[in-house]
Each structure stands twice: as structure tokens, then as C-alpha cells.
Short mmCIF file of C-alpha atoms in Angstrom, two decimals:
data_model
loop_
_atom_site.label_atom_id
_atom_site.label_comp_id
_atom_site.label_asym_id
_atom_site.label_seq_id
_atom_site.Cartn_x
_atom_site.Cartn_y
_atom_site.Cartn_z
CA MET A 1 9.74 4.72 13.47
CA GLY A 2 10.26 2.33 16.14
CA ALA A 3 9.38 -0.47 18.30
CA SER A 4 7.75 1.60 20.38
CA GLN A 5 5.38 2.63 17.90
CA HIS A 6 3.92 -0.04 16.58
CA LEU A 7 0.78 -0.31 16.79
CA SER A 8 -1.73 -3.86 17.52
CA ASN A 9 -3.20 -5.82 15.13
CA GLU A 10 -6.92 -4.43 16.61
CA ASP A 11 -5.38 -0.58 16.62
CA PHE A 12 -4.61 -1.17 13.73
CA PHE A 13 -7.19 -2.33 11.92
CA SER A 14 -10.00 0.36 13.90
CA GLN A 15 -7.18 3.56 13.07
CA LEU A 16 -6.99 2.10 9.30
CA SER A 17 -11.34 2.20 9.29
CA SER A 18 -10.87 5.68 10.34
CA LEU A 19 -8.21 6.91 7.94
CA LEU A 20 -9.77 5.24 5.41
CA GLU A 21 -12.98 7.09 6.14
CA SER A 22 -11.94 10.03 6.28
CA THR A 23 -10.13 10.23 3.21
CA GLN A 24 -13.31 9.24 1.70
CA LYS A 25 -15.39 12.05 3.69
CA LYS A 26 -13.18 14.20 1.35
CA GLY A 27 -14.19 13.42 -1.24
CA HIS A 28 -10.64 13.09 -2.37
CA GLY A 29 -7.12 11.69 -1.20
CA SER A 30 -5.01 8.58 -1.19
CA VAL A 31 -3.96 6.01 1.36
CA TYR A 32 -0.87 4.36 0.94
CA LEU A 33 -0.60 0.71 2.17
CA THR A 34 1.94 -1.27 2.34
CA GLN A 35 4.12 -4.60 3.73
CA LYS A 36 7.68 -6.37 3.87
CA ARG A 37 9.17 -8.48 5.44
CA CYS A 38 10.41 -7.29 9.15
CA ILE A 39 13.92 -8.79 9.41
CA THR A 40 15.48 -6.40 12.41
CA PHE A 41 12.00 -7.03 14.55
CA ASN A 42 13.22 -8.31 18.34
CA THR A 43 10.51 -11.01 20.17
CA SER A 44 12.42 -10.30 23.28
CA SER A 45 14.92 -7.60 24.25
CA SER A 46 17.33 -9.98 25.44
CA SER A 47 17.48 -11.88 22.18
CA PRO A 48 19.86 -10.72 19.35
CA SER A 49 17.66 -9.54 15.82
CA VAL A 50 16.69 -12.12 13.29
CA THR A 51 18.40 -12.51 10.84
CA PRO A 52 19.14 -14.91 8.05
CA ALA A 53 22.37 -16.86 7.51
CA LYS A 54 24.59 -15.80 4.56
CA ILE A 55 25.42 -18.96 2.63
CA ALA A 56 27.87 -19.26 -0.33
CA ASP A 57 27.24 -20.19 -4.29
CA ASP A 58 23.37 -18.49 -3.33
CA PRO A 59 22.48 -15.35 -4.27
CA LEU A 60 19.02 -15.55 -2.79
CA TRP A 61 20.07 -16.39 0.20
CA ASP A 62 18.04 -14.18 2.47
CA LEU A 63 14.60 -15.73 0.64
CA HIS A 64 15.47 -18.90 2.96
CA PRO A 65 14.70 -17.88 6.25
CA PRO A 66 15.55 -20.64 9.50
CA ASN A 67 12.33 -19.95 10.71
CA PRO A 68 9.04 -17.80 9.28
CA LEU A 69 9.26 -13.45 9.43
CA PRO A 70 7.46 -11.12 10.65
CA LEU A 71 5.48 -9.01 8.42
CA ILE A 72 5.78 -5.05 8.87
CA VAL A 73 2.82 -3.72 7.49
CA ARG A 74 2.34 -0.14 6.82
CA ALA A 75 -1.02 2.50 5.61
CA THR A 76 -0.34 6.40 5.31
CA ASP A 77 -2.57 9.41 3.82
CA GLY A 78 0.60 10.49 1.98
CA LYS A 79 0.51 14.36 2.89
CA SER A 80 4.43 13.91 3.26
CA HIS A 81 4.95 17.43 2.44
CA LYS A 82 2.94 21.16 2.39
CA LEU A 83 2.97 22.85 -0.81
CA GLY A 84 3.97 26.63 0.48
CA PRO A 85 2.34 29.68 -0.95
CA GLU A 86 4.73 29.38 -3.56
CA GLY A 87 3.32 26.24 -4.76
CA ALA A 88 5.67 23.10 -5.78
CA LYS A 89 9.43 25.33 -4.96
CA ASP A 90 8.26 26.06 -1.61
CA ARG A 91 7.39 22.57 0.30
CA THR A 92 8.26 21.70 4.21
CA LYS A 93 7.27 18.59 6.35
CA ASN A 94 3.71 17.69 7.04
CA ALA A 95 3.99 17.11 10.62
CA GLY A 96 -0.06 16.23 10.62
CA LYS A 97 0.29 12.78 8.24
CA THR A 98 -1.55 9.60 9.39
CA ARG A 99 1.12 6.77 10.00
CA LEU A 100 0.04 3.37 10.35
CA SER A 101 1.96 0.47 10.93
CA THR A 102 1.99 -3.01 13.25
CA ILE A 103 4.03 -5.81 13.46
CA VAL A 104 2.15 -9.20 12.35
CA GLN A 105 3.15 -12.32 13.52
CA PRO A 106 3.91 -15.26 11.51
CA GLU A 107 1.21 -17.60 13.29
CA LYS A 108 -1.15 -14.48 13.15
CA MET A 109 -0.86 -14.19 9.23
CA GLU A 110 -3.51 -15.93 7.98
CA ALA A 111 -6.52 -14.42 10.67
CA PHE A 112 -4.94 -11.13 9.91
CA PHE A 113 -5.00 -10.66 6.46
CA ALA A 114 -8.73 -12.20 6.40
CA ARG A 115 -9.59 -9.25 8.74
CA TYR A 116 -6.92 -6.79 6.56
CA ALA A 117 -9.39 -8.04 3.34
CA GLU A 118 -12.49 -6.90 4.92
CA VAL A 119 -11.06 -3.34 6.41
CA CYS A 120 -9.29 -2.62 3.13
CA LYS A 121 -12.29 -4.21 1.07
CA ALA A 122 -15.21 -1.57 3.95
CA GLY A 123 -12.81 1.39 3.19
CA MET A 124 -13.36 1.00 -0.55
CA GLN A 125 -16.75 0.54 -0.88
CA SER A 126 -18.02 4.23 -2.04
CA LEU A 127 -15.29 4.51 -5.15
CA LYS A 128 -16.62 6.26 -7.81
CA LYS A 129 -16.00 4.29 -10.94
CA ARG A 130 -13.57 5.90 -13.82
CA ASP A 131 -14.96 7.78 -15.97
CA ARG A 132 -13.74 5.88 -18.98
CA SER A 133 -16.48 7.65 -21.37
CA LYS A 134 -14.76 10.49 -22.73
CA ARG A 135 -11.84 8.70 -23.82
CA LYS A 136 -13.94 5.40 -25.70
CA LYS A 137 -15.68 8.25 -27.42
CA ASP A 138 -12.20 9.56 -28.40
CA LYS A 139 -10.83 6.61 -29.15
CA SER A 140 -14.48 5.31 -31.71
CA LYS A 141 -13.49 8.98 -33.92
CA LYS A 142 -9.87 7.58 -34.17
CA GLN A 143 -10.89 5.12 -35.46
CA LYS A 144 -13.87 6.21 -37.58
CA LYS A 145 -11.65 8.56 -39.39
CA LYS A 146 -9.18 6.03 -40.38
CA GLY A 147 -11.61 4.06 -41.82
CA PRO A 148 -13.14 1.11 -41.13
CA GLY A 149 -10.16 -0.96 -42.28
CA ALA A 150 -7.46 0.67 -39.64
CA ALA A 151 -9.55 -0.50 -36.65
CA ALA A 152 -8.90 -4.00 -37.65
CA ALA A 153 -4.91 -3.06 -38.65
CA ALA A 154 -4.51 -1.47 -35.71
CA ASP A 155 -5.70 -4.29 -33.22
CA GLY A 156 -3.46 -6.69 -35.28
CA LYS A 157 -5.93 -8.32 -36.83
CA THR A 158 -6.38 -8.95 -40.86
#
């Protein structure tokens, strides 16, 4: 993914909202969100890439850059392969995978993450709470079979 394919922050938010909405309408699926600092990002075409200078005797030399680094934020729908008629044996690359990315400059980071949190919260509103009632029933049945003292011993209480 080249630098020309990165979206503006506003375009990223609008497309992320539509990606989350389409996943909710389907009733299943995943959206993967990743972020990392962007070391090789050029702010202008004539300047060299931003790379921190290596400091002797410091194993974490790259954690202390001279200037704050921009972030790259990515979102995908996780559909990297299509399953063929044979199932997992016949996997092919999926050209329909949704990929979004944007570069966040250090001075815009606080505003970006405030909006990012709003979009993510809005996209997760209609998620169903996981049904754990079956798991709780199974656990209580096991404790009853072992007896009343076994539950306290299992919790580390004597």
C-alpha cells in the first residue's frame, strides 16, 4: 500500500463508519483495527525518510526519536481469502477485501483519537452481549457434583 493510497482522516472516518455499519447489517463478521508508528513516512517528496539515529549501548534506541512520529491507522474487514468448493484446501486471494488506512500527524493525534473513539463506539452500539448462561450452568453443575467443599478449594479458599 503506497502513500498515494492513504485516505484523508475525514475520508477514513466516513469509510470506517460504513464498514462497521455493513458488518452490523450482515449480523456477522469482523473488522480489524491496527495502528503503528510510521517510521518511513515522508512529509515532503524532497526530504529523506524519517529514521531515528542509532545510539550506542541503548537497546531501545528507536523508542526515542528526535521528533514525534506520525501514526498509520488501518482498518480491514478481515476477508483476505475466499474459500473454494473444497473448503480450507482451496483458498484464493480475495480481491474484494476492504482496506482503509490513514496517516495521523503528531499535532493532530488528540483530535483524531477523540473522533476515532466516537466512530468505534457508534459502530459497536448494536453488538449483542455474549451469551454465557450455558457456560455458567455447566460450571455450577460441576461444582454440585464435586460437593460443597470442592467449590471453595477450587477458588483457593480453605
